[in-house]
Short mmCIF file of C-alpha atoms in Angstrom, two decimals:
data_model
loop_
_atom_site.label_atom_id
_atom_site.label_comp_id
_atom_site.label_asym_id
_atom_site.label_seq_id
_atom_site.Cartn_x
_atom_site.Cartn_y
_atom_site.Cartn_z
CA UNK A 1 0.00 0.00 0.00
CA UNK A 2 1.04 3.60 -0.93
CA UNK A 3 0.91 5.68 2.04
CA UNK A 4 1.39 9.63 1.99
CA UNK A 5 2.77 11.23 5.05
CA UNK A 6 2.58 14.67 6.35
CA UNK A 7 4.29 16.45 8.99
CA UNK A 8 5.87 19.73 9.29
CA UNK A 9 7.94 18.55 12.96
CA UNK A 10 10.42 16.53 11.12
CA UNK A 11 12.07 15.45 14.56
CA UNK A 12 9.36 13.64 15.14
CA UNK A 13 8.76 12.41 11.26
CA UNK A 14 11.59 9.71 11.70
CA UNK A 15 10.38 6.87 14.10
CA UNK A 16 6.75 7.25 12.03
CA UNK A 17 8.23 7.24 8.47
CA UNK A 18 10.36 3.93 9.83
CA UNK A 19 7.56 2.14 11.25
CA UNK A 20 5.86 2.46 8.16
CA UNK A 21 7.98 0.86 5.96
CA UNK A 22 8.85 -1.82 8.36
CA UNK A 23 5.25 -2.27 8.46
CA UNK A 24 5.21 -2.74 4.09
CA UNK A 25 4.22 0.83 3.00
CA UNK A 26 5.53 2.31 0.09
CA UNK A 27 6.21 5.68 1.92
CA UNK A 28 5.86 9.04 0.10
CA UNK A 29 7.00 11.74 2.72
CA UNK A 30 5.65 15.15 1.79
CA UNK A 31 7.69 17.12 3.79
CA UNK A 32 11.32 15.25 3.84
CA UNK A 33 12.70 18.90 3.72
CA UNK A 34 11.13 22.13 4.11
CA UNK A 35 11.66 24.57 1.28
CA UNK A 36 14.08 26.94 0.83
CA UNK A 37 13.55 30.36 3.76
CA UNK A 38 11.86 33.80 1.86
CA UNK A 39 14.43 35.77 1.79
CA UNK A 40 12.88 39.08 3.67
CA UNK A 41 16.03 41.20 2.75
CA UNK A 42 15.41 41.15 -1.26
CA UNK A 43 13.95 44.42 -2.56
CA UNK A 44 11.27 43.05 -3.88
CA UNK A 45 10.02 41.75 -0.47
CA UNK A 46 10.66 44.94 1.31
CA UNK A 47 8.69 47.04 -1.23
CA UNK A 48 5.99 44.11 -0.69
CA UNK A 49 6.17 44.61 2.93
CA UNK A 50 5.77 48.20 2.88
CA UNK A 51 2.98 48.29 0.55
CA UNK A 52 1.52 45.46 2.23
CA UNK A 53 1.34 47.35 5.46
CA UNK A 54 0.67 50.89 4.72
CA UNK A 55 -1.39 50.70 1.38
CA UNK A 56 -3.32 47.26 2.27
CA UNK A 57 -3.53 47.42 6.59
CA UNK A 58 -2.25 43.80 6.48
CA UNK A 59 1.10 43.13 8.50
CA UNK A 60 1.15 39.53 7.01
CA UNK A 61 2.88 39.95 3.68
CA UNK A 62 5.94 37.82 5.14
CA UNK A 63 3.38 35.15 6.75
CA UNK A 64 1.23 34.94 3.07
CA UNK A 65 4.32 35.12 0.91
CA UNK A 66 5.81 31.35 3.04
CA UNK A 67 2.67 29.88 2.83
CA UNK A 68 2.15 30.28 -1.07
CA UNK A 69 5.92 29.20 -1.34
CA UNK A 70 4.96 25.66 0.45
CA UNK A 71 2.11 25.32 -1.80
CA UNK A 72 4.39 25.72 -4.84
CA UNK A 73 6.13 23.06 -3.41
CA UNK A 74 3.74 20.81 -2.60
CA UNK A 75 2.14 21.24 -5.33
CA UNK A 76 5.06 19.83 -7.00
CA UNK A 77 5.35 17.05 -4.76
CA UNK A 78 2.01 15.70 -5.33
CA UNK A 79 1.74 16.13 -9.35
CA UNK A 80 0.27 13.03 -10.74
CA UNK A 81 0.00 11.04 -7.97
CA UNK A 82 -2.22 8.60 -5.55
CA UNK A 83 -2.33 7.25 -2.49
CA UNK A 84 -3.89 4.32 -0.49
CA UNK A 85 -3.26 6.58 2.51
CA UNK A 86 -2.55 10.04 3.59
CA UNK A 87 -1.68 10.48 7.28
CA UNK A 88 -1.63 14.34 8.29
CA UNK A 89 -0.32 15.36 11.79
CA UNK A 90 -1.68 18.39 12.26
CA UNK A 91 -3.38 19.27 9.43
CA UNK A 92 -4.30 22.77 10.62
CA UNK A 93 -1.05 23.93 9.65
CA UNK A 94 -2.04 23.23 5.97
CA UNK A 95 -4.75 25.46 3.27
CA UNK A 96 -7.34 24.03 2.40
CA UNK A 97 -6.55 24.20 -0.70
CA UNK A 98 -3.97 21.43 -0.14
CA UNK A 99 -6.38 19.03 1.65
CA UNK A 100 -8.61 19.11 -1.15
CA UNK A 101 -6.12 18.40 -3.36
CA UNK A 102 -4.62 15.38 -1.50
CA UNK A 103 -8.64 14.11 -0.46
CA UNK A 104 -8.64 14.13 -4.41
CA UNK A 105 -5.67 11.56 -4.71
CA UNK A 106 -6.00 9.76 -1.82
CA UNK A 107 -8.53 6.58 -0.71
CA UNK A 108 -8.37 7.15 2.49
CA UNK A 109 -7.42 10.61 4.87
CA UNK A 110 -6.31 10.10 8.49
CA UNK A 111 -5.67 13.09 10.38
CA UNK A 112 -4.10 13.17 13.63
CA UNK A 113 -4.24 16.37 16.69
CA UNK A 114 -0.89 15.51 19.08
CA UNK A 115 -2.25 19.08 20.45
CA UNK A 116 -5.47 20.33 22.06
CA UNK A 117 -7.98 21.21 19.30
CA UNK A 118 -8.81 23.93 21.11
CA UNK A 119 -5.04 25.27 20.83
CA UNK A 120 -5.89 25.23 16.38
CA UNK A 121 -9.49 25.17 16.02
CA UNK A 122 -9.32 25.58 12.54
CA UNK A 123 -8.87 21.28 11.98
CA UNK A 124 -12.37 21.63 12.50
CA UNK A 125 -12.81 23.23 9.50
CA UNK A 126 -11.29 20.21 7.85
CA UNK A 127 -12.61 17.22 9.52
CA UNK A 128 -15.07 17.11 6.58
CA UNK A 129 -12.17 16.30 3.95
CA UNK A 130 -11.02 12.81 7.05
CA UNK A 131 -12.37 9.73 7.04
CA UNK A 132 -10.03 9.23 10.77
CA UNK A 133 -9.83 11.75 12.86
CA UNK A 134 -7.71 11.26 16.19
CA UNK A 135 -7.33 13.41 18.90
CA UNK A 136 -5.22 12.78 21.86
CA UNK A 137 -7.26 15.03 24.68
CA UNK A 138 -9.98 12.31 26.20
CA UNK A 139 -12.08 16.43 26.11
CA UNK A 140 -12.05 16.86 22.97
CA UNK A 141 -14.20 13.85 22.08
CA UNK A 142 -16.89 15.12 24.88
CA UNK A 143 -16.43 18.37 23.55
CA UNK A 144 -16.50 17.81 19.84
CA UNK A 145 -18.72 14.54 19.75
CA UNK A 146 -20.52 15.87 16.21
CA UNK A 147 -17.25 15.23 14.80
CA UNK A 148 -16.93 11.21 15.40
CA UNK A 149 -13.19 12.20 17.12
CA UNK A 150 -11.60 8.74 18.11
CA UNK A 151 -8.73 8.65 20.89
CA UNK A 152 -5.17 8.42 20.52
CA UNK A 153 -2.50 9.20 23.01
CA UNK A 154 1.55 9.94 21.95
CA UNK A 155 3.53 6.92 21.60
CA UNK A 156 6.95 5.52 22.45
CA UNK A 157 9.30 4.14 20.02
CA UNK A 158 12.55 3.18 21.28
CA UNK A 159 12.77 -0.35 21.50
CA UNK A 160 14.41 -2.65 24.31
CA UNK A 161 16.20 0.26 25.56
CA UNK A 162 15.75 0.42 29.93
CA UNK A 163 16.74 2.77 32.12
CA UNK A 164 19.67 2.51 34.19
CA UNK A 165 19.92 3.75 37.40
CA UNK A 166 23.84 3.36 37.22
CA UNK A 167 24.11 6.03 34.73
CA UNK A 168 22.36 8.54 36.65
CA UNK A 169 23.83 12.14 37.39
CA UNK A 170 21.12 14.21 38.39
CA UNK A 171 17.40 13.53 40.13
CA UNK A 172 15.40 15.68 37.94
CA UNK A 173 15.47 16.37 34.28
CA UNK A 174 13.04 18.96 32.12
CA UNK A 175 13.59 20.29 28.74
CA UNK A 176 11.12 22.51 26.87
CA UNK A 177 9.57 25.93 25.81
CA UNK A 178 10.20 28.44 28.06
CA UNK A 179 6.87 29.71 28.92
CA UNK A 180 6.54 32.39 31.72
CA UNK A 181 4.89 29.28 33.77
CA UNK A 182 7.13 26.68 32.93
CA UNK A 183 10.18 28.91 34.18
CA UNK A 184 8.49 29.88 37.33
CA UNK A 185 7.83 26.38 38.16
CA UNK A 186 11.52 25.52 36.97
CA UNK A 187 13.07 27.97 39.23
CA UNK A 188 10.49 26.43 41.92
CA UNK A 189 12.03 23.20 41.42
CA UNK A 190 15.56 24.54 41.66
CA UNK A 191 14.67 25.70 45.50
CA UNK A 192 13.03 22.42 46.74
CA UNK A 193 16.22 20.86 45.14
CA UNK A 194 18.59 23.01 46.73
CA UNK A 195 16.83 22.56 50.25
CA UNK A 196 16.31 18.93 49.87
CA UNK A 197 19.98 18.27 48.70
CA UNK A 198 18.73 17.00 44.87
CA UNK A 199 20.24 17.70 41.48
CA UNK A 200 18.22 19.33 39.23
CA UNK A 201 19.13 20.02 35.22
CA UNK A 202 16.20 22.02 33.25
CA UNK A 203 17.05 23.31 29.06
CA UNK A 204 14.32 25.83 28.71
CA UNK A 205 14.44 27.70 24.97
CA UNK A 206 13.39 31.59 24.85
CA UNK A 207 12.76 33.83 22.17
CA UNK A 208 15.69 35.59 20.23
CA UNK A 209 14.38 39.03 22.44
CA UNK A 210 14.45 37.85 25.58
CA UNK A 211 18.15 37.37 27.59
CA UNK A 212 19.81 34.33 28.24
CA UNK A 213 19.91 33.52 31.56
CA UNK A 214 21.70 30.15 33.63
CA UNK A 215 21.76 29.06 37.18
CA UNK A 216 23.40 26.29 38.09
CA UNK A 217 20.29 24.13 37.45
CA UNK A 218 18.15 26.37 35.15
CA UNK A 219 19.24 27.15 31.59
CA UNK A 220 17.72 29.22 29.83
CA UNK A 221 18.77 29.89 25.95
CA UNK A 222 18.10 30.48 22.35
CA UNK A 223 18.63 27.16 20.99
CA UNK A 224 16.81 24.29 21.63
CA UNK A 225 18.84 20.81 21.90
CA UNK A 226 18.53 18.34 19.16
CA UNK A 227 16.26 15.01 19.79
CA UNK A 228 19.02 12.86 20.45
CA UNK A 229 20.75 14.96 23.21
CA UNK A 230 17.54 15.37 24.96
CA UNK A 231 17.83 11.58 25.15
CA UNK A 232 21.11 11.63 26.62
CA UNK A 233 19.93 13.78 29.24
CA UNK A 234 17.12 11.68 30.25
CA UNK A 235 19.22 8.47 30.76
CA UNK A 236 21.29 10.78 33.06
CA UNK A 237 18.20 11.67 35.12
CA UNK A 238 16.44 9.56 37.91
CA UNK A 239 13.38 11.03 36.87
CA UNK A 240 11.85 13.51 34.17
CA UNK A 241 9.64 16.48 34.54
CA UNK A 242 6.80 17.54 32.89
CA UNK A 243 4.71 20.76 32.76
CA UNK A 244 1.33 20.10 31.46
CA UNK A 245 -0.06 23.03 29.81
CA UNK A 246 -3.58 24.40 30.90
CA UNK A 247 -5.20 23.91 26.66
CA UNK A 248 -5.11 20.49 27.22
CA UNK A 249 -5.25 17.14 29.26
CA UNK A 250 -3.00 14.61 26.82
CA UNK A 251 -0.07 12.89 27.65
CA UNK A 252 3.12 14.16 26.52
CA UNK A 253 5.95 12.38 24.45
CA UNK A 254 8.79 12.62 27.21
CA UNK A 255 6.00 10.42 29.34
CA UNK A 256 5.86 7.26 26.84
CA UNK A 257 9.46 7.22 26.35
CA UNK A 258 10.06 6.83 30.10
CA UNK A 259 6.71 4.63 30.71
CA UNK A 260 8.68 2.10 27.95
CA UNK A 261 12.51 2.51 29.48
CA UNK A 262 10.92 2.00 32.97
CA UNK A 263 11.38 5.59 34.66
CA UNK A 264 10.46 7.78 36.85
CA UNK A 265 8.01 10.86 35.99
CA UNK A 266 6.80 13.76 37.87
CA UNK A 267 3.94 16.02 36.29
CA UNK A 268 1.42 18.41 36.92
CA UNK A 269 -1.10 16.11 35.06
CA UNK A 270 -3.92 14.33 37.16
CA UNK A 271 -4.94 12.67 34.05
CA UNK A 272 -1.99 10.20 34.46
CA UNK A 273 -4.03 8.69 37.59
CA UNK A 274 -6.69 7.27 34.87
CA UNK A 275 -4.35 5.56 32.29
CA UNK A 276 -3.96 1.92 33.02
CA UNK A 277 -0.46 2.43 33.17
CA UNK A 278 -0.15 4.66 36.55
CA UNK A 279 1.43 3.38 39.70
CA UNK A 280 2.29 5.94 42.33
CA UNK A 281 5.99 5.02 42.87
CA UNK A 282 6.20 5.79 38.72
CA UNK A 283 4.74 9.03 38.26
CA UNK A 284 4.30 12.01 41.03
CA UNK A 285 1.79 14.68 40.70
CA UNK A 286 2.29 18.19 41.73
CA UNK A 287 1.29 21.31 41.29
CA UNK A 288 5.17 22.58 41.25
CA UNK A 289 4.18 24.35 44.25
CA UNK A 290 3.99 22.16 47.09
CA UNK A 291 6.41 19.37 46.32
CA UNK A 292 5.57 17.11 50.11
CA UNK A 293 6.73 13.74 49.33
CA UNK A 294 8.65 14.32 45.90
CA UNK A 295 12.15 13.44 47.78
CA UNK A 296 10.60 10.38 49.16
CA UNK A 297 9.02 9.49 45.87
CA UNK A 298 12.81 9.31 44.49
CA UNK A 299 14.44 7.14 46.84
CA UNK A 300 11.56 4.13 46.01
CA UNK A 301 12.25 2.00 43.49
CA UNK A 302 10.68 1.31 39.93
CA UNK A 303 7.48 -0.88 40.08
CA UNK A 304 7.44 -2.54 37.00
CA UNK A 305 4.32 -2.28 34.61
CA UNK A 306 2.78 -5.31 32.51
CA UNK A 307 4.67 -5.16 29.12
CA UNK A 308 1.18 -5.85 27.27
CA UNK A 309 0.32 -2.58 28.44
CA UNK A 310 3.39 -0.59 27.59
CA UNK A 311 3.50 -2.40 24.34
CA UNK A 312 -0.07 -0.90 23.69
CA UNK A 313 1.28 2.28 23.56
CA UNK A 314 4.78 1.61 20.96
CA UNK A 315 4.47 2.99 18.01
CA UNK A 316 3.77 -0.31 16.01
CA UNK A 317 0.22 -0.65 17.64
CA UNK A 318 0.04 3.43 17.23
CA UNK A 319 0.41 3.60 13.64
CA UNK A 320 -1.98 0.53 13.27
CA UNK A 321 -4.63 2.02 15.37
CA UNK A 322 -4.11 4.94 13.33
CA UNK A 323 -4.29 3.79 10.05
CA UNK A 324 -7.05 0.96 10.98
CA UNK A 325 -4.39 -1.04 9.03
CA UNK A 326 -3.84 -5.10 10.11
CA UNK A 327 -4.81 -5.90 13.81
CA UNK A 328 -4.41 -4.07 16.68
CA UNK A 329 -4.69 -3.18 20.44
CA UNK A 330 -7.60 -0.30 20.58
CA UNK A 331 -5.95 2.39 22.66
CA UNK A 332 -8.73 4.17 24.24
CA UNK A 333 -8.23 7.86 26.70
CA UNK A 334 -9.77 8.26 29.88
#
């Protein structure tokens, strides 16, 4: 089967596009590399800019002028061909223009939300152009039930890799956006640890504006690390942290990858309690205020979860579930 895939976060496009054609598909990935920058400091885009802004009232030239450039592209991509598949992740980043045109070559359209729909409402716009659509907020299904949303958490997809507790360096390990929140309750977490004689190591990326900053647990920079040094830092860390954000109530990525090495996790989600995965010496909940029995929490060891389970949530049941391709484990959200 021909399968078209589409994702913009190609960090994340490897582990898919690899399960997919160990799985048999033909793969054709849309989006293997994004297309070359505008280049704002040309004349011509300046003068476009300008009259864009003074003559027209709309401060988007820039914005308007990308977007047609990726359609020129795909566009090019996709010129005389069909699929059995197409697989979107996040299809709201995409015009409608280029749905329609891939609903046109394609049997079957799968579209996937790994954030909140609330966060990009307009995939609602689209859902008519999907025969799958997946969602990976247990809400959004309640919310949204005229849309026939079916449930799909993140998955994990490292394979027969375990944590070791003799590589360990530091107690607590967070890497992310740096949010206002997220660096409050990072700095919050650098105070318990100092008073409660932990090590703490959080990679928090800021805008270009705003100065760079580093304690000697909180960093907080312009670049972001790559995926594979993020992964280095987590098999340093006893545990890893996660701050939930308030648009939604999934499960985040950094949360599989540790339920399948068999680590610790500490998050601000009370959703976790639900999932048939939770045991309370695996994951702590806290509000990254009051952190009573965190330190405890550390010192217990790993209670090991039933591999059927964890195996429900690898990638190879994922994209399955997904696709509605061969059999599978249903993976159903709280």
């Amino acid at each position: 089967m021909k399968i078209l895939y589409v994702n913009k976060n190609l960090n994340l496009s490897k582990p898919i596009v690899d399960q997919l054609i160990r799985m048999g598909f033909e793969v054709d990935v849309l989006i293997e590399n994004l297309p070359q920058a505008l280049d704002k400091s040309a004349l011509v885009h300046k003068i476009g800019n300008i009259f864009s802004r003074l003559i027209l009232k709309d401060k988007n030239y820039f914005i308007k002028k990308e977007k047609q450039l990726f359609e020129k592209f795909a566009e090019k991509q996709l010129k005389n061909k069909t699929y059995d598949i197409a697989f979107f992740i996040r299809a709201d980043m995409y015009s409608e223009k280029l749905i329609k045109r891939v609903r046109k070559q394609s049997e079957k359209m799968v579209s996937y939300q790994w954030d909140g729909v609330d966060m990009y409402p307009k995939i609602l716009d689209y859902y008519k152009y999907f025969d799958r659509r997946l969602v990976f907020d247990g809400n959004d299904i309640r919310k949204y039930s005229q849309y026939n949303l079916l449930s799909l958490p993140i998955y994990h997809y490292t394979e027969n890799i375990f944590h070791d507790p003799a590589k360990e360096e530091f107690d607590l390990f967070y890497v992310g956006v740096g949010l206002d929140e997220r660096i409050k309750w990072a700095y919050n977490i650098e105070d318990y640890s100092k008073e409660n004689d932990l090590k703490f190591k959080a990679i928090l990326t800021i805008p270009e504006f705003r100065e760079e900053k580093k304690t000697k647990s909180v960093s907080l920079r312009h670049k972001g690390i790559s995926l594979a040094e993020n992964e280095k830092y987590t098999e340093k860390a006893k545990a890893v942290v996660d701050f939930k954000m308030s648009t939604h109530n999934g499960v985040a990525f950094r949360f599989f990858e540790c339920l399948n090495q068999e680590q610790k996790f500490v998050s601000n989600n009370h959703n976790l309690k639900d999932y048939d995965f939770y045991h309370p010496d695996n994951i702590f909940i806290t509000d990254f205020e009051n952190f009573t029995g965190l330190k405890e929490f550390l010192q217990k060891p790993y209670h090991k979860i039933d591999r059927k389970i964890v195996e429900k949530y690898g990638i190879k049941n994922w994209l399955k579930y997904a696709l509605d391709y061969g059999d599978y484990e249903p993976i159903n959200l709280p």
